[in-house]
Amino acid sequence: VNHGQAIDLSGVDLVMLGGGPDREQRLASAELMNMREQLHAYVEDGGVLLAICGGYQILGHEWLLGDEVVQGLGIVDMTTERAAGGSGDRLIDNIVLTSPLAKRPVVGYENHAGRTHLGAGVEPFGAVASSTGHGNNDADKQDGVRYKNVVGTYLHGPLLAKNPRLRTICSHALSNVSHRERASRPSSWRRSTTPSSKMRTTPWSRSWECTGSGKLAGAASTWCSLGMTPLPLRCPVGFS
């Protein structure tokens, strides 16, 4: 999605919010604030959202934009404040988490000046298991957030490329694709009770190998290429 481009989230399968330099984050945040109500509705309706670093911070009530603390989207009950030492007081290190969304440790690195604090009852993405790294702040040894189908984290890496077993995110995304496609396709199309000829399993990964074209096939093949194991889909993947 380019700056200034309108988007209808009702047809979106997964939203990803990344970080970036101050100028780019300022431009992106203005567009996101204009979409605030739409993003709220998307999340509350079970939409899948993955947010990294600055994209994670903006999910809360307040976050850091350059040297300012500004209003966030308010999608998750959390706030981000600047460290007492200012922007030079950054948390920078390699980091390893344990997370209920992954059977293996989640690895990455952090580089942020913000200190994020979750609201009461809000679950973190994971707990810091390494001797290096801090996560959300200096004290609680937790990183990120989990809320409905939202995952936010400070871990760069890239996150999914370094942690291909985060299959829960991918399964939710593909399940969401399947649901939305079935709801919108013509009634003349019949649901298949067996995998389509354009889908086949690969015994070495037990992932769907998608050979069709179109939105669903493209999304599924992207996850498959990362070594994910998505939910089995019982609708043909070759349509656009």
Tab-separated table of C-alpha atoms in Angstrom:
chain	number	residue	atom	x	y	z
A	1	VAL	CA	0.000	0.000	0.000
A	2	ASN	CA	1.532	3.304	-1.058
A	3	HIS	CA	1.301	6.572	0.853
A	4	GLY	CA	-2.054	8.210	0.193
A	5	GLN	CA	-3.598	5.054	-1.257
A	6	ALA	CA	-7.001	4.030	0.115
A	7	ILE	CA	-7.504	0.410	1.121
A	8	ASP	CA	-10.618	-1.579	2.020
A	9	LEU	CA	-9.639	-3.849	4.900
A	10	SER	CA	-12.693	-6.066	4.417
A	11	GLY	CA	-10.810	-7.848	1.643
A	12	VAL	CA	-7.442	-7.976	3.407
A	13	ASP	CA	-6.042	-11.236	4.768
A	14	LEU	CA	-3.159	-9.910	6.847
A	15	VAL	CA	-1.985	-6.431	7.869
A	16	MET	CA	1.692	-5.876	8.668
A	17	LEU	CA	2.939	-2.687	10.336
A	18	GLY	CA	6.700	-2.170	10.321
A	19	GLY	CA	9.050	0.430	11.742
A	20	GLY	CA	11.343	2.881	9.983
A	21	PRO	CA	13.091	6.268	10.138
A	22	ASP	CA	11.266	9.203	11.746
A	23	ARG	CA	10.217	10.875	8.470
A	24	GLU	CA	8.712	7.694	7.036
A	25	GLN	CA	7.025	6.811	10.320
A	26	ARG	CA	5.477	10.272	10.513
A	27	LEU	CA	4.013	9.909	7.007
A	28	ALA	CA	2.757	6.392	7.694
A	29	SER	CA	1.299	7.252	11.100
A	30	ALA	CA	-0.801	10.070	9.626
A	31	GLU	CA	-2.354	7.609	7.183
A	32	LEU	CA	-2.875	5.009	9.915
A	33	MET	CA	-4.597	7.500	12.218
A	34	ASN	CA	-7.007	8.297	9.380
A	35	MET	CA	-7.761	4.556	9.244
A	36	ARG	CA	-8.097	4.228	13.004
A	37	GLU	CA	-11.750	3.174	13.120
A	38	GLN	CA	-11.324	0.834	10.167
A	39	LEU	CA	-8.319	-0.843	11.812
A	40	HIS	CA	-10.245	-1.189	15.084
A	41	ALA	CA	-13.098	-2.911	13.264
A	42	TYR	CA	-10.684	-5.165	11.366
A	43	VAL	CA	-8.984	-6.329	14.577
A	44	GLU	CA	-12.191	-6.797	16.551
A	45	ASP	CA	-13.588	-8.855	13.659
A	46	GLY	CA	-10.653	-11.247	13.992
A	47	GLY	CA	-8.378	-9.747	11.357
A	48	VAL	CA	-4.742	-10.855	11.480
A	49	LEU	CA	-2.214	-8.102	12.221
A	50	LEU	CA	1.552	-8.388	12.706
A	51	ALA	CA	3.354	-5.286	14.034
A	52	ILE	CA	7.115	-4.790	14.414
A	53	CYS	CA	8.948	-2.110	16.459
A	54	GLY	CA	7.419	1.301	15.606
A	55	GLY	CA	4.419	-0.468	14.092
A	56	TYR	CA	4.019	-2.255	17.428
A	57	GLN	CA	4.239	0.970	19.441
A	58	ILE	CA	1.479	2.717	17.462
A	59	LEU	CA	-1.014	0.022	18.476
A	60	GLY	CA	-1.200	1.527	21.979
A	61	HIS	CA	-2.706	4.673	23.475
A	62	GLU	CA	0.545	6.663	23.167
A	63	TRP	CA	3.809	6.013	21.353
A	64	LEU	CA	7.087	7.653	20.327
A	65	LEU	CA	7.316	9.608	17.076
A	66	GLY	CA	10.779	11.146	16.869
A	67	ASP	CA	11.219	13.091	20.098
A	68	GLU	CA	7.481	13.346	20.724
A	69	VAL	CA	5.029	11.169	22.618
A	70	VAL	CA	1.914	11.178	20.417
A	71	GLN	CA	-1.495	9.576	20.311
A	72	GLY	CA	-1.630	5.990	19.063
A	73	LEU	CA	-4.330	3.879	17.488
A	74	GLY	CA	-5.573	2.607	20.851
A	75	ILE	CA	-6.163	-0.890	19.480
A	76	VAL	CA	-4.350	-2.506	22.425
A	77	ASP	CA	-4.272	-1.363	26.062
A	78	MET	CA	-0.603	-0.328	26.259
A	79	THR	CA	1.527	2.802	26.275
A	80	THR	CA	5.069	3.608	25.179
A	81	GLU	CA	7.194	6.278	26.836
A	82	ARG	CA	10.721	7.509	26.324
A	83	ALA	CA	13.479	6.352	28.666
A	84	ALA	CA	14.727	8.774	31.298
A	85	GLY	CA	18.012	9.052	29.399
A	86	GLY	CA	16.309	10.271	26.224
A	87	SER	CA	16.611	8.917	22.682
A	88	GLY	CA	20.242	7.921	23.277
A	89	ASP	CA	19.174	5.461	25.974
A	90	ARG	CA	18.328	2.614	23.618
A	91	LEU	CA	17.790	-1.084	24.204
A	92	ILE	CA	20.017	-2.728	21.583
A	93	ASP	CA	20.967	-6.389	21.658
A	94	ASN	CA	20.293	-9.868	20.392
A	95	ILE	CA	17.321	-11.435	22.121
A	96	VAL	CA	15.649	-14.837	22.510
A	97	LEU	CA	12.057	-15.344	23.642
A	98	THR	CA	9.858	-18.215	24.665
A	99	SER	CA	6.344	-17.740	23.331
A	100	PRO	CA	3.113	-19.779	23.428
A	101	LEU	CA	2.901	-19.166	19.668
A	102	ALA	CA	6.112	-21.079	18.968
A	103	LYS	CA	7.363	-24.502	19.990
A	104	ARG	CA	10.967	-23.354	19.657
A	105	PRO	CA	12.697	-20.214	20.981
A	106	VAL	CA	11.985	-17.040	18.999
A	107	VAL	CA	15.171	-15.217	17.977
A	108	GLY	CA	15.875	-11.701	16.742
A	109	TYR	CA	17.391	-8.411	17.785
A	110	GLU	CA	15.994	-5.239	19.331
A	111	ASN	CA	16.892	-1.577	18.814
A	112	HIS	CA	14.462	0.874	20.398
A	113	ALA	CA	14.409	3.902	22.688
A	114	GLY	CA	10.812	3.424	23.764
A	115	ARG	CA	9.722	1.653	26.920
A	116	THR	CA	6.404	-0.120	26.442
A	117	HIS	CA	4.094	-1.067	29.294
A	118	LEU	CA	1.106	-3.372	28.825
A	119	GLY	CA	-2.224	-2.782	30.512
A	120	ALA	CA	-3.605	-5.082	33.189
A	121	GLY	CA	-4.486	-8.481	31.763
A	122	VAL	CA	-2.821	-7.867	28.396
A	123	GLU	CA	-0.638	-10.823	27.363
A	124	PRO	CA	2.922	-10.377	26.038
A	125	PHE	CA	4.125	-12.051	22.864
A	126	GLY	CA	6.824	-13.825	24.837
A	127	ALA	CA	9.200	-13.879	27.787
A	128	VAL	CA	12.892	-13.015	27.456
A	129	ALA	CA	14.847	-16.247	27.858
A	130	SER	CA	18.324	-15.008	26.925
A	131	SER	CA	20.921	-13.316	29.088
A	132	THR	CA	20.942	-10.466	26.555
A	133	GLY	CA	18.003	-8.320	25.483
A	134	HIS	CA	15.252	-6.593	27.415
A	135	GLY	CA	12.004	-6.608	25.424
A	136	ASN	CA	9.275	-4.096	26.236
A	137	ASN	CA	11.181	-2.211	28.924
A	138	ASP	CA	14.035	-2.401	31.418
A	139	ALA	CA	12.162	-4.297	34.101
A	140	ASP	CA	9.620	-6.995	33.249
A	141	LYS	CA	11.603	-9.204	30.817
A	142	GLN	CA	8.663	-9.573	28.458
A	143	ASP	CA	8.385	-8.600	24.817
A	144	GLY	CA	5.523	-7.626	22.587
A	145	VAL	CA	1.817	-8.246	22.883
A	146	ARG	CA	-0.873	-10.768	21.947
A	147	TYR	CA	-4.449	-9.568	21.506
A	148	LYS	CA	-7.065	-11.500	19.519
A	149	ASN	CA	-5.251	-12.175	16.200
A	150	VAL	CA	-2.771	-9.330	16.756
A	151	VAL	CA	0.915	-9.964	17.426
A	152	GLY	CA	3.235	-7.064	18.196
A	153	THR	CA	6.945	-7.318	18.999
A	154	TYR	CA	10.223	-5.404	19.103
A	155	LEU	CA	12.043	-8.303	17.434
A	156	HIS	CA	13.608	-7.584	14.075
A	157	GLY	CA	15.279	-10.378	12.229
A	158	PRO	CA	13.270	-10.494	9.952
A	159	LEU	CA	10.935	-12.138	12.440
A	160	LEU	CA	9.220	-14.729	10.225
A	161	ALA	CA	12.292	-15.564	8.146
A	162	LYS	CA	14.327	-16.318	11.272
A	163	ASN	CA	11.455	-18.084	13.027
A	164	PRO	CA	9.603	-20.203	10.439
A	165	ARG	CA	7.839	-22.188	13.131
A	166	LEU	CA	5.639	-19.264	14.083
A	167	ARG	CA	2.991	-21.201	12.238
A	168	THR	CA	0.088	-19.937	14.346
A	169	ILE	CA	0.280	-16.508	12.695
A	170	CYS	CA	0.305	-18.126	9.273
A	171	SER	CA	-2.489	-20.552	10.087
A	172	HIS	CA	-4.722	-17.717	11.246
A	173	ALA	CA	-3.891	-15.772	8.090
A	174	LEU	CA	-4.685	-18.644	5.747
A	175	SER	CA	-7.811	-19.559	7.685
A	176	ASN	CA	-8.889	-15.940	7.295
A	177	VAL	CA	-8.134	-16.054	3.542
A	178	SER	CA	-10.226	-19.191	3.186
A	179	HIS	CA	-13.137	-17.711	5.125
A	180	ARG	CA	-13.185	-14.470	3.177
A	181	GLU	CA	-12.823	-16.162	-0.214
A	182	ARG	CA	-15.634	-18.642	0.488
A	183	ALA	CA	-17.919	-15.850	1.654
A	184	SER	CA	-17.369	-13.776	-1.483
A	185	ARG	CA	-17.257	-16.373	-4.259
A	186	PRO	CA	-20.328	-17.009	-6.490
A	187	SER	CA	-22.892	-19.480	-5.185
A	188	SER	CA	-22.413	-21.556	-8.349
A	189	TRP	CA	-18.992	-22.560	-7.066
A	190	ARG	CA	-19.081	-25.725	-5.018
A	191	ARG	CA	-16.901	-26.421	-2.044
A	192	SER	CA	-14.457	-29.232	-2.662
A	193	THR	CA	-14.317	-32.003	-0.061
A	194	THR	CA	-10.808	-33.008	-1.122
A	195	PRO	CA	-7.734	-30.950	-1.947
A	196	SER	CA	-7.866	-29.482	-5.429
A	197	SER	CA	-5.635	-30.753	-8.200
A	198	LYS	CA	-3.882	-27.417	-7.865
A	199	MET	CA	-2.870	-28.267	-4.305
A	200	ARG	CA	-0.707	-31.136	-3.168
A	201	THR	CA	1.051	-32.056	0.029
A	202	THR	CA	4.787	-32.450	0.228
A	203	PRO	CA	5.773	-35.253	2.630
A	204	TRP	CA	9.056	-33.593	3.615
A	205	SER	CA	7.314	-30.528	5.046
A	206	ARG	CA	3.659	-31.563	5.288
A	207	SER	CA	2.892	-28.099	3.919
A	208	TRP	CA	0.587	-27.327	1.043
A	209	GLU	CA	2.516	-26.774	-2.153
A	210	CYS	CA	0.420	-24.334	-4.141
A	211	THR	CA	0.734	-24.380	-7.909
A	212	GLY	CA	-2.318	-22.324	-8.835
A	213	SER	CA	-2.638	-18.622	-9.448
A	214	GLY	CA	-4.600	-15.854	-7.786
A	215	LYS	CA	-4.812	-14.261	-4.378
A	216	LEU	CA	-5.253	-17.387	-2.271
A	217	ALA	CA	-2.615	-19.401	-4.082
A	218	GLY	CA	-0.162	-16.534	-3.834
A	219	ALA	CA	-0.722	-16.092	-0.104
A	220	ALA	CA	-0.505	-19.814	0.570
A	221	SER	CA	2.620	-20.303	-1.524
A	222	THR	CA	4.286	-17.401	0.282
A	223	TRP	CA	3.746	-19.089	3.638
A	224	CYS	CA	4.796	-22.455	2.216
A	225	SER	CA	8.028	-20.983	0.934
A	226	LEU	CA	8.850	-19.967	4.498
A	227	GLY	CA	8.438	-23.555	5.661
A	228	MET	CA	5.148	-22.905	7.418
A	229	THR	CA	2.435	-25.484	7.971
A	230	PRO	CA	-0.843	-23.686	7.302
A	231	LEU	CA	-4.281	-25.061	7.998
A	232	PRO	CA	-5.540	-27.456	5.309
A	233	LEU	CA	-7.819	-25.538	2.940
A	234	ARG	CA	-10.761	-27.359	1.406
A	235	CYS	CA	-11.507	-24.880	-1.368
A	236	PRO	CA	-9.774	-24.656	-4.761
A	237	VAL	CA	-6.813	-22.303	-4.836
A	238	GLY	CA	-6.606	-21.663	-8.546
A	239	PHE	CA	-9.192	-18.895	-8.808
A	240	SER	CA	-8.500	-15.151	-8.794
